[in-house]
XYZ file of C-alpha atoms in Angstrom:
477
model
C 77.940 -53.603 17.011
C 75.829 -55.210 14.255
C 73.307 -56.330 16.821
C 72.869 -52.776 18.095
C 72.489 -51.508 14.545
C 69.830 -54.088 13.763
C 67.944 -53.173 16.945
C 68.082 -49.466 15.989
C 66.852 -50.195 12.467
C 64.037 -52.359 13.791
C 63.007 -49.682 16.278
C 63.129 -46.997 13.584
C 61.043 -49.157 11.275
C 58.403 -49.639 13.966
C 58.322 -45.868 14.593
C 57.894 -45.213 10.870
C 55.140 -47.816 10.641
C 53.409 -46.291 13.652
C 53.762 -42.825 12.173
C 52.424 -44.079 8.848
C 49.457 -45.712 10.558
C 48.672 -42.488 12.388
C 48.965 -40.556 9.128
C 46.685 -42.994 7.294
C 44.152 -42.832 10.122
C 44.134 -39.041 10.109
C 44.077 -39.028 6.310
C 41.165 -41.460 6.308
C 39.121 -39.414 8.804
C 39.587 -35.994 7.235
C 36.201 -34.330 6.500
C 37.475 -33.361 3.041
C 37.088 -35.754 0.102
C 40.531 -37.026 -0.998
C 41.378 -38.895 -4.185
C 44.826 -40.059 -5.333
C 45.276 -41.291 -8.897
C 47.958 -42.154 -11.441
C 48.871 -39.397 -13.894
C 49.632 -42.021 -16.574
C 46.424 -44.050 -16.872
C 44.180 -42.012 -14.557
C 43.310 -45.006 -12.371
C 42.242 -44.224 -8.830
C 44.716 -45.564 -6.262
C 43.272 -44.256 -3.028
C 40.191 -42.454 -1.671
C 39.199 -41.699 1.905
C 35.854 -42.281 3.612
C 34.733 -38.688 3.065
C 35.144 -39.137 -0.694
C 33.124 -42.361 -0.654
C 30.317 -40.730 1.384
C 30.240 -37.695 -0.846
C 30.171 -39.616 -4.130
C 28.025 -42.542 -2.976
C 30.421 -45.344 -3.962
C 31.958 -48.220 -2.047
C 35.728 -48.624 -2.053
C 35.594 -51.719 -4.259
C 33.554 -49.843 -6.867
C 36.073 -47.073 -7.262
C 39.663 -48.340 -6.685
C 41.401 -49.236 -9.948
C 38.913 -47.409 -12.135
C 39.239 -44.001 -13.768
C 37.148 -40.931 -13.215
C 36.141 -41.140 -16.877
C 34.776 -44.643 -16.393
C 32.865 -43.513 -13.317
C 31.767 -40.284 -15.046
C 32.766 -38.272 -11.985
C 33.342 -35.038 -13.867
C 30.354 -33.048 -15.060
C 32.552 -31.034 -17.422
C 35.236 -33.079 -19.227
C 36.967 -30.025 -20.679
C 37.368 -28.695 -17.168
C 38.904 -32.051 -16.072
C 41.387 -32.068 -18.956
C 42.517 -28.537 -18.185
C 43.038 -29.287 -14.477
C 44.996 -32.547 -15.127
C 47.248 -30.722 -17.585
C 47.972 -28.001 -15.039
C 48.817 -30.570 -12.375
C 51.142 -32.493 -14.717
C 52.971 -29.216 -15.290
C 53.517 -29.012 -11.522
C 50.967 -26.222 -11.110
C 48.889 -26.253 -7.968
C 45.108 -25.952 -8.069
C 43.460 -24.023 -5.240
C 39.926 -22.774 -4.562
C 38.690 -23.809 -7.993
C 34.953 -24.444 -8.149
C 33.922 -27.425 -10.253
C 31.004 -29.837 -10.517
C 31.211 -33.580 -9.806
C 28.581 -36.191 -10.536
C 27.704 -38.691 -7.782
C 26.781 -42.344 -8.277
C 23.081 -41.429 -8.147
C 23.571 -38.840 -10.887
C 23.252 -35.831 -8.585
C 25.401 -32.870 -9.587
C 27.281 -31.343 -6.669
C 29.413 -28.217 -6.348
C 32.971 -28.838 -5.166
C 35.767 -26.482 -4.209
C 38.919 -28.253 -5.459
C 42.534 -28.249 -4.298
C 45.148 -30.321 -6.149
C 48.803 -30.908 -6.807
C 51.209 -33.506 -8.173
C 52.964 -35.390 -5.347
C 55.574 -38.103 -4.864
C 54.183 -41.146 -3.061
C 56.308 -44.246 -2.429
C 58.758 -43.025 -5.056
C 56.032 -42.612 -7.688
C 54.338 -39.512 -9.117
C 50.686 -39.248 -8.172
C 47.893 -36.697 -8.554
C 46.275 -35.585 -5.314
C 42.816 -33.973 -5.406
C 41.088 -32.663 -2.294
C 37.462 -31.581 -2.628
C 35.133 -29.703 -0.300
C 31.399 -30.017 -0.862
C 30.089 -26.466 -1.309
C 26.707 -27.426 -2.800
C 24.720 -25.948 0.088
C 26.919 -22.877 0.174
C 26.420 -22.342 -3.565
C 22.718 -22.992 -3.223
C 22.474 -20.472 -0.396
C 24.461 -17.976 -2.471
C 22.196 -18.494 -5.480
C 19.150 -18.104 -3.272
C 20.563 -14.873 -1.826
C 21.242 -13.546 -5.310
C 17.802 -14.618 -6.488
C 16.187 -12.994 -3.481
C 18.177 -9.852 -4.200
C 16.872 -9.822 -7.770
C 13.328 -10.459 -6.537
C 13.656 -7.673 -3.992
C 14.871 -5.239 -6.650
C 11.996 -6.284 -8.886
C 9.527 -5.839 -6.030
C 10.888 -2.356 -5.360
C 10.386 -1.421 -9.015
C 6.853 -2.834 -8.902
C 6.128 -0.911 -5.701
C 7.188 2.384 -7.289
C 5.147 1.747 -10.428
C 2.146 0.621 -8.413
C 2.185 3.780 -6.306
C 1.986 5.859 -9.511
C -0.608 3.595 -11.143
C -3.483 5.666 -12.644
C -6.079 3.219 -11.304
C -4.824 3.897 -7.771
C -4.682 7.660 -8.200
C -7.984 8.343 -9.997
C -10.296 6.681 -7.465
C -11.411 3.782 -9.699
C -11.365 1.198 -6.903
C -12.471 -1.859 -8.888
C -9.791 -1.284 -11.534
C -7.246 -0.703 -8.759
C -8.149 -4.000 -7.074
C -7.700 -5.872 -10.343
C -4.274 -4.320 -10.804
C -3.192 -5.084 -7.222
C -4.264 -8.756 -7.245
C -2.732 -9.391 -10.658
C 0.583 -7.792 -9.692
C 0.600 -9.756 -6.413
C 0.122 -13.105 -8.166
C 2.759 -12.501 -10.841
C 5.355 -10.874 -8.591
C 5.180 -13.479 -5.810
C 4.326 -16.363 -8.154
C 1.273 -17.421 -6.165
C -1.784 -19.263 -7.437
C -4.461 -16.967 -5.988
C -4.513 -13.327 -4.877
C -7.733 -11.934 -3.468
C -9.047 -8.809 -1.759
C -11.999 -9.222 0.599
C -14.052 -6.568 2.395
C -16.190 -6.719 5.539
C -19.850 -5.794 5.286
C -21.181 -2.923 7.389
C -22.244 -5.231 10.233
C -18.893 -7.098 10.145
C -20.805 -10.371 9.951
C -19.211 -11.572 6.706
C -16.557 -10.745 4.145
C -17.097 -10.631 0.399
C -14.445 -11.124 -2.254
C -14.249 -7.931 -4.288
C -11.569 -9.278 -6.615
C -9.780 -12.621 -6.983
C -7.048 -13.256 -9.553
C -6.077 -16.841 -10.395
C -2.634 -17.071 -11.960
C -3.023 -20.315 -13.940
C -6.365 -19.245 -15.413
C -5.311 -15.610 -15.871
C -8.785 -14.490 -14.857
C -10.521 -12.294 -12.293
C -13.669 -13.148 -10.340
C -15.623 -11.815 -7.378
C -18.631 -12.354 -5.149
C -17.695 -15.256 -2.863
C -18.796 -14.734 0.741
C -17.517 -16.144 4.036
C -19.359 -15.911 7.351
C -17.175 -14.541 10.129
C -18.974 -16.481 12.872
C -17.897 -19.790 11.298
C -14.172 -18.970 11.497
C -13.761 -16.974 14.703
C -10.145 -18.021 15.362
C -8.947 -16.926 11.937
C -10.682 -13.549 12.034
C -9.506 -12.902 15.580
C -5.941 -13.524 14.421
C -6.439 -11.115 11.511
C -7.707 -8.457 13.908
C -4.890 -8.924 16.438
C -1.889 -9.495 14.158
C -0.384 -7.205 11.549
C 0.211 -10.116 9.202
C -0.382 -13.881 9.062
C 2.338 -15.869 7.248
C 1.362 -19.565 7.335
C 3.517 -22.308 5.806
C 1.066 -25.155 6.458
C -2.429 -23.697 6.580
C -4.074 -27.036 7.421
C -2.143 -27.429 10.674
C -1.547 -23.836 11.780
C -3.931 -23.013 14.689
C -4.871 -19.698 13.122
C -6.071 -21.150 9.816
C -6.789 -24.863 10.288
C -10.514 -24.245 10.815
C -10.641 -23.186 7.134
C -9.376 -26.605 6.008
C -12.556 -28.577 5.345
C -14.660 -25.952 3.579
C -12.035 -23.706 1.972
C -8.421 -24.890 1.915
C -8.781 -28.544 0.886
C -11.367 -28.026 -1.901
C -9.125 -25.393 -3.489
C -5.817 -27.166 -2.807
C -4.427 -24.260 -0.784
C -1.419 -25.211 1.352
C 0.147 -21.897 2.401
C -1.354 -18.461 3.141
C -0.034 -14.936 3.488
C -2.860 -12.690 4.723
C -2.679 -9.002 5.660
C -5.471 -6.861 7.160
C -6.518 -3.818 5.115
C -7.095 -0.737 7.257
C -8.886 2.505 6.475
C -10.162 5.219 8.757
C -8.461 3.636 11.765
C -10.187 0.247 11.500
C -9.860 -3.045 9.635
C -12.080 -2.974 6.547
C -10.801 -5.991 4.631
C -8.133 -8.646 4.045
C -5.516 -9.170 1.350
C -5.304 -12.963 0.863
C -2.305 -14.470 -0.954
C -2.747 -18.225 -1.375
C -0.219 -20.831 -2.528
C -1.156 -24.187 -4.060
C 1.353 -27.052 -4.015
C 4.227 -27.886 -1.682
C 4.029 -25.865 1.587
C 5.851 -22.578 1.160
C 7.955 -20.598 3.596
C 7.248 -16.906 3.163
C 10.450 -14.857 3.062
C 10.655 -11.569 4.957
C 10.806 -9.529 1.752
C 7.667 -11.310 0.519
C 5.879 -10.455 3.750
C 6.971 -6.819 3.429
C 5.744 -6.740 -0.159
C 2.356 -8.135 0.908
C 2.108 -5.479 3.630
C 2.837 -2.813 1.009
C 0.079 -4.191 -1.234
C -2.350 -3.926 1.692
C -1.228 -0.322 2.211
C -1.751 0.456 -1.479
C -5.232 -1.067 -1.229
C -5.974 1.233 1.718
C -4.699 4.148 -0.345
C -6.981 3.153 -3.237
C -9.969 3.041 -0.861
C -9.184 6.479 0.541
C -8.669 7.855 -2.960
C -12.046 6.421 -3.996
C -13.730 7.928 -0.939
C -12.046 11.266 -1.542
C -13.084 11.214 -5.198
C -16.657 10.454 -4.159
C -16.606 13.284 -1.620
C -15.179 15.683 -4.190
C -17.824 14.620 -6.721
C -20.576 15.078 -4.146
C -19.140 18.470 -3.209
C -18.995 19.538 -6.849
C -22.576 18.414 -7.367
C -23.664 20.221 -4.222
C -21.808 23.357 -5.282
C -23.348 23.137 -8.739
C -26.857 22.789 -7.304
C -26.174 25.726 -4.992
C -24.785 27.769 -7.879
C -27.812 27.040 -10.039
C -30.099 27.921 -7.142
C -28.174 31.080 -6.262
C -27.976 32.243 -9.858
C -31.643 31.681 -10.619
C -33.405 33.294 -7.690
C -33.849 36.980 -7.041
C -32.532 36.914 -3.466
C -28.857 37.337 -2.617
C -26.902 34.535 -0.944
C -23.777 35.768 0.812
C -21.030 34.578 3.148
C -18.327 36.562 4.888
C -15.224 35.971 7.055
C -15.860 38.112 10.146
C -12.219 38.002 11.224
C -10.701 39.021 7.901
C -13.619 41.361 7.180
C -13.847 39.968 3.655
C -16.627 38.657 1.448
C -16.227 34.962 0.612
C -19.262 34.563 -1.634
C -22.076 36.674 -2.988
C -24.591 35.479 -5.555
C -25.129 37.255 -8.907
C -28.418 38.807 -7.718
C -26.251 41.334 -5.836
C -25.396 43.071 -9.087
C -29.070 43.315 -10.048
C -30.260 44.651 -6.687
C -27.292 46.754 -5.535
C -26.313 47.832 -9.040
C -22.667 47.139 -8.200
C -20.122 44.484 -9.306
C -19.601 41.265 -7.302
C -15.878 41.378 -8.084
C -15.703 44.874 -6.682
C -17.230 43.588 -3.421
C -14.724 40.699 -3.228
C -11.770 43.069 -3.458
C -12.981 45.594 -0.871
C -13.521 45.336 2.913
C -16.959 44.922 4.451
C -16.973 48.603 5.375
C -17.579 49.216 1.670
C -21.157 47.963 2.166
C -21.886 50.913 4.408
C -21.318 53.348 1.547
C -24.425 52.024 -0.228
C -26.702 52.231 2.824
C -29.030 55.208 3.017
C -27.665 57.867 5.404
C -30.867 57.669 7.402
C -30.383 53.955 8.078
C -26.582 53.699 7.991
C -25.726 54.084 11.668
C -28.464 51.759 12.889
C -27.777 49.141 10.191
C -23.979 49.074 10.713
C -24.437 48.733 14.489
C -26.735 45.771 14.056
C -24.460 44.236 11.387
C -21.607 43.990 13.871
C -23.950 42.278 16.308
C -25.033 39.674 13.759
C -21.665 37.992 14.006
C -22.772 36.514 17.338
C -26.422 35.624 16.724
C -29.202 35.470 14.159
C -30.247 38.896 12.838
C -33.130 40.166 10.731
C -32.531 43.709 9.436
C -34.377 46.110 7.160
C -32.629 49.103 5.658
C -32.478 51.222 2.537
C -29.696 51.338 -0.047
C -28.895 53.921 -2.695
C -27.895 52.470 -6.048
C -25.254 54.210 -8.215
C -28.105 55.490 -10.430
C -29.685 57.188 -7.389
C -32.566 54.750 -7.041
C -33.500 53.873 -3.448
C -34.371 50.294 -2.570
C -35.441 48.554 0.614
C -33.501 45.466 1.722
C -34.378 42.714 4.194
C -31.128 41.079 5.361
C -31.241 37.886 7.471
C -28.013 36.289 8.776
C -26.699 33.531 11.055
C -23.234 32.602 12.381
C -21.415 29.352 11.377
C -19.227 27.668 13.984
C -16.238 25.333 13.530
C -15.535 22.099 15.468
C -14.191 24.147 18.380
C -17.458 26.071 18.626
C -15.890 29.283 17.339
C -17.615 31.530 14.803
C -15.530 31.506 11.642
C -18.159 32.358 9.000
C -21.380 34.371 8.785
C -23.913 33.541 6.072
C -27.167 35.133 5.087
C -29.772 35.977 2.490
C -30.763 39.483 1.414
C -33.866 40.286 -0.611
C -35.275 43.351 -2.290
C -38.485 44.325 -0.430
C -38.964 47.684 -2.176
C -42.249 46.660 -3.771
C -43.499 45.325 -0.455
C -42.562 48.601 1.215
C -44.364 50.538 -1.524
C -47.416 48.339 -1.085
C -47.270 48.837 2.685
C -46.987 52.589 2.177
C -49.877 52.607 -0.284
C -51.941 50.519 2.110
C -51.057 52.813 4.974
C -51.999 55.816 2.842
C -55.339 54.204 2.075
C -55.920 53.442 5.730
C -55.108 57.023 6.653
C -57.362 58.287 3.856
C -60.183 56.054 4.998
C -59.675 57.246 8.550
C -59.788 60.836 7.339
C -62.960 60.244 5.285
C -64.528 58.472 8.242
C -63.598 61.356 10.528
C -65.009 63.967 8.111
C -68.206 61.953 7.622
C -68.653 61.633 11.342
C -68.177 65.332 11.866
C -70.628 66.131 9.002
C -73.274 63.842 10.444
C -72.865 65.361 13.891
C -73.127 68.859 12.417
C -76.402 68.048 10.611
C -77.805 66.522 13.734
C -77.128 69.709 15.701
C -78.844 71.839 13.029
C -81.981 69.681 13.039
C -82.285 69.937 16.818
C -82.036 73.656 16.712
């Protein structure tokens, strides 16, 4: 009976030892860092391999010592609070703390802990999960979110920037490069434009962040860097982490990148009028930089704003030229005696008539603007009206040169020479008719006087001839 009991006890002991060995093995190989210590003196009794790897210690360096001696806790107040909670039989779960490794590196740890009974003694069990990378990734996401929000604010303000809207291109370029450098924290931000032959590009504005200064004028020959410029032409954007080794930019290394210390590039073509006219160059100096998607999008927006500034400048120039042209035309039209006019043949309305109309016709320009073209017929002399109006309708299709009389409101009759020509749109359709009318009354009077003189001379000549012939007949008889 005793022998059987001893055999059973021995077998049970072996099973417990085997179970304990399996538990220790599993405990030792857990990926979580485990530390068991005494609640009385704080000495560390047991740690697993994951704890040693995480903290950088060997087992002999850590067993029998306290966390205070090893300076494991980055925040001692936090340690005291957690130990007190555990001694009061409160469990700790999902609490984020910071531990300090042997090398002095601060790591983020998600901590689980409780007070346990081990071999009949009270112990404190702490299980830690390294969340340093997770916290870093979270901080980076939050930082990127803040940067993105800031970029969105900058984008809105930049779109409304007076320098962009008023056509002052050089001031706009300075604003764009400076905002690019500060927002993306890059060393150099430049805007380059192709020359007319597309044989070189010239820097129109370069902002250097460390120097806080703008410059311009540097030139680069396109034929020397064919691969880079081909990439610019074919790709919407070039984001290069290592510019010296990237096939698209490495040919710039010797003459451009290395002398300036440029390691990373973010370049975007600038388009206007359906073609590439320049390049926005964002250049990083220092450790190679990976360009985030939101940074690439921001660079593309800056290139778009640059295109908008170019178009605004061109539009402002065109408007200025138009105003100058209109002013020259106005001065010409208002200071000559002939009448410039333009009509819309479809709407039968006067678009423009010069001030000389009032002097010659004796009627108001405003009155002509507010009445249909048929109103012109009322001023034409009844003897010329039918012929003139018939030819006027024909002048919408071809050049015309008319002469007719008008009757002014004061009853005075004047002769008018009216020349006109049609204006066609891009489709070849006549949409305007323009012309010039002049007062030829004095010329007509001179012609009439001359004709009267010619007739008088003819009459005198005829009378003289008849008188001579009469005398000759008398002499013969």
